[in-house]
Amino acid sequence: MSDNAPEGRDWVNDTKEEIVGMAKQGVKHPSTKPVLTGAAIGAVAGAILPVISWPLGLAAGAGIALYSRLKK
C-alpha cells in the first residue's frame, strides 16, 4: 500500500461499486460523463499516435478518468 493511500481503503471494491453504479444509472451517474470524455480523448490520441491503436487509447483514457474520479 502506498504512503498516501488512506488506511483501509479497498480500491477494487470502490472501482466495482463505481462501475456498477454507472451501469445501472447510465448518464445520470456523476462519473459517466467524465469517464466517457476520457475514453473519447484516449481514442482520438490512440488514432493519431502511430504506436498505440484507438482501442488501447480508449481503454487507457477511460481508466485514467475513472481513477481520477475514485481518487477524490
GROMACS .gro file of C-alpha atoms in nm:
model
   72
    1MET     CA    1   0.000   0.000   0.000
    2SER     CA    2   0.137   0.344  -0.086
    3ASP     CA    3   0.208   0.606   0.175
    4ASN     CA    4  -0.060   0.845   0.052
    5ALA     CA    5  -0.344   0.587   0.041
    6PRO     CA    6  -0.598   0.612   0.324
    7GLU     CA    7  -0.591   0.324   0.569
    8GLY     CA    8  -0.843   0.051   0.496
    9ARG     CA    9  -0.941   0.181   0.151
   10ASP     CA   10  -1.041  -0.103  -0.080
   11TRP     CA   11  -0.970   0.022  -0.435
   12VAL     CA   12  -1.104  -0.292  -0.601
   13ASN     CA   13  -1.437  -0.271  -0.421
   14ASP     CA   14  -1.462   0.107  -0.480
   15THR     CA   15  -1.395   0.057  -0.852
   16LYS     CA   16  -1.650  -0.224  -0.874
   17GLU     CA   17  -1.916  -0.013  -0.699
   18GLU     CA   18  -1.845   0.283  -0.927
   19ILE     CA   19  -1.869   0.074  -1.246
   20VAL     CA   20  -2.188  -0.098  -1.128
   21GLY     CA   21  -2.337   0.241  -1.039
   22MET     CA   22  -2.252   0.378  -1.382
   23ALA     CA   23  -2.402   0.070  -1.549
   24LYS     CA   24  -2.727   0.097  -1.351
   25GLN     CA   25  -2.776   0.474  -1.364
   26GLY     CA   26  -2.631   0.543  -1.708
   27VAL     CA   27  -2.568   0.910  -1.783
   28LYS     CA   28  -2.737   1.014  -1.458
   29HIS     CA   29  -2.436   0.884  -1.261
   30PRO     CA   30  -2.184   1.161  -1.187
   31SER     CA   31  -1.888   0.956  -1.313
   32THR     CA   32  -2.031   0.855  -1.650
   33LYS     CA   33  -1.969   1.177  -1.844
   34PRO     CA   34  -1.607   1.227  -1.729
   35VAL     CA   35  -1.522   0.862  -1.800
   36LEU     CA   36  -1.680   0.876  -2.147
   37THR     CA   37  -1.496   1.201  -2.217
   38GLY     CA   38  -1.167   1.042  -2.110
   39ALA     CA   39  -1.240   0.743  -2.330
   40ALA     CA   40  -1.308   0.967  -2.631
   41ILE     CA   41  -0.990   1.169  -2.577
   42GLY     CA   42  -0.790   0.848  -2.540
   43ALA     CA   43  -0.940   0.701  -2.857
   44VAL     CA   44  -0.852   1.013  -3.057
   45ALA     CA   45  -0.500   1.014  -2.915
   46GLY     CA   46  -0.465   0.644  -2.996
   47ALA     CA   47  -0.580   0.701  -3.353
   48ILE     CA   48  -0.330   0.985  -3.402
   49LEU     CA   49  -0.028   0.821  -3.240
   50PRO     CA   50   0.135   0.552  -3.453
   51VAL     CA   51   0.243   0.330  -3.163
   52ILE     CA   52  -0.096   0.270  -2.998
   53SER     CA   53  -0.431   0.188  -3.154
   54TRP     CA   54  -0.759   0.360  -3.078
   55PRO     CA   55  -0.900   0.072  -2.864
   56LEU     CA   56  -0.596   0.086  -2.637
   57GLY     CA   57  -0.625   0.465  -2.618
   58LEU     CA   58  -0.995   0.437  -2.539
   59ALA     CA   59  -0.932   0.193  -2.254
   60ALA     CA   60  -0.643   0.398  -2.118
   61GLY     CA   61  -0.842   0.723  -2.131
   62ALA     CA   62  -1.141   0.567  -1.957
   63GLY     CA   63  -0.916   0.409  -1.694
   64ILE     CA   64  -0.738   0.735  -1.618
   65ALA     CA   65  -1.067   0.924  -1.591
   66LEU     CA   66  -1.216   0.658  -1.361
   67TYR     CA   67  -0.904   0.657  -1.145
   68SER     CA   68  -0.916   1.034  -1.108
   69ARG     CA   69  -1.283   1.011  -1.001
   70LEU     CA   70  -1.204   0.742  -0.742
   71LYS     CA   71  -0.909   0.935  -0.603
   72LYS     CA   72  -1.138   1.211  -0.471
   0.00000   0.00000   0.00000
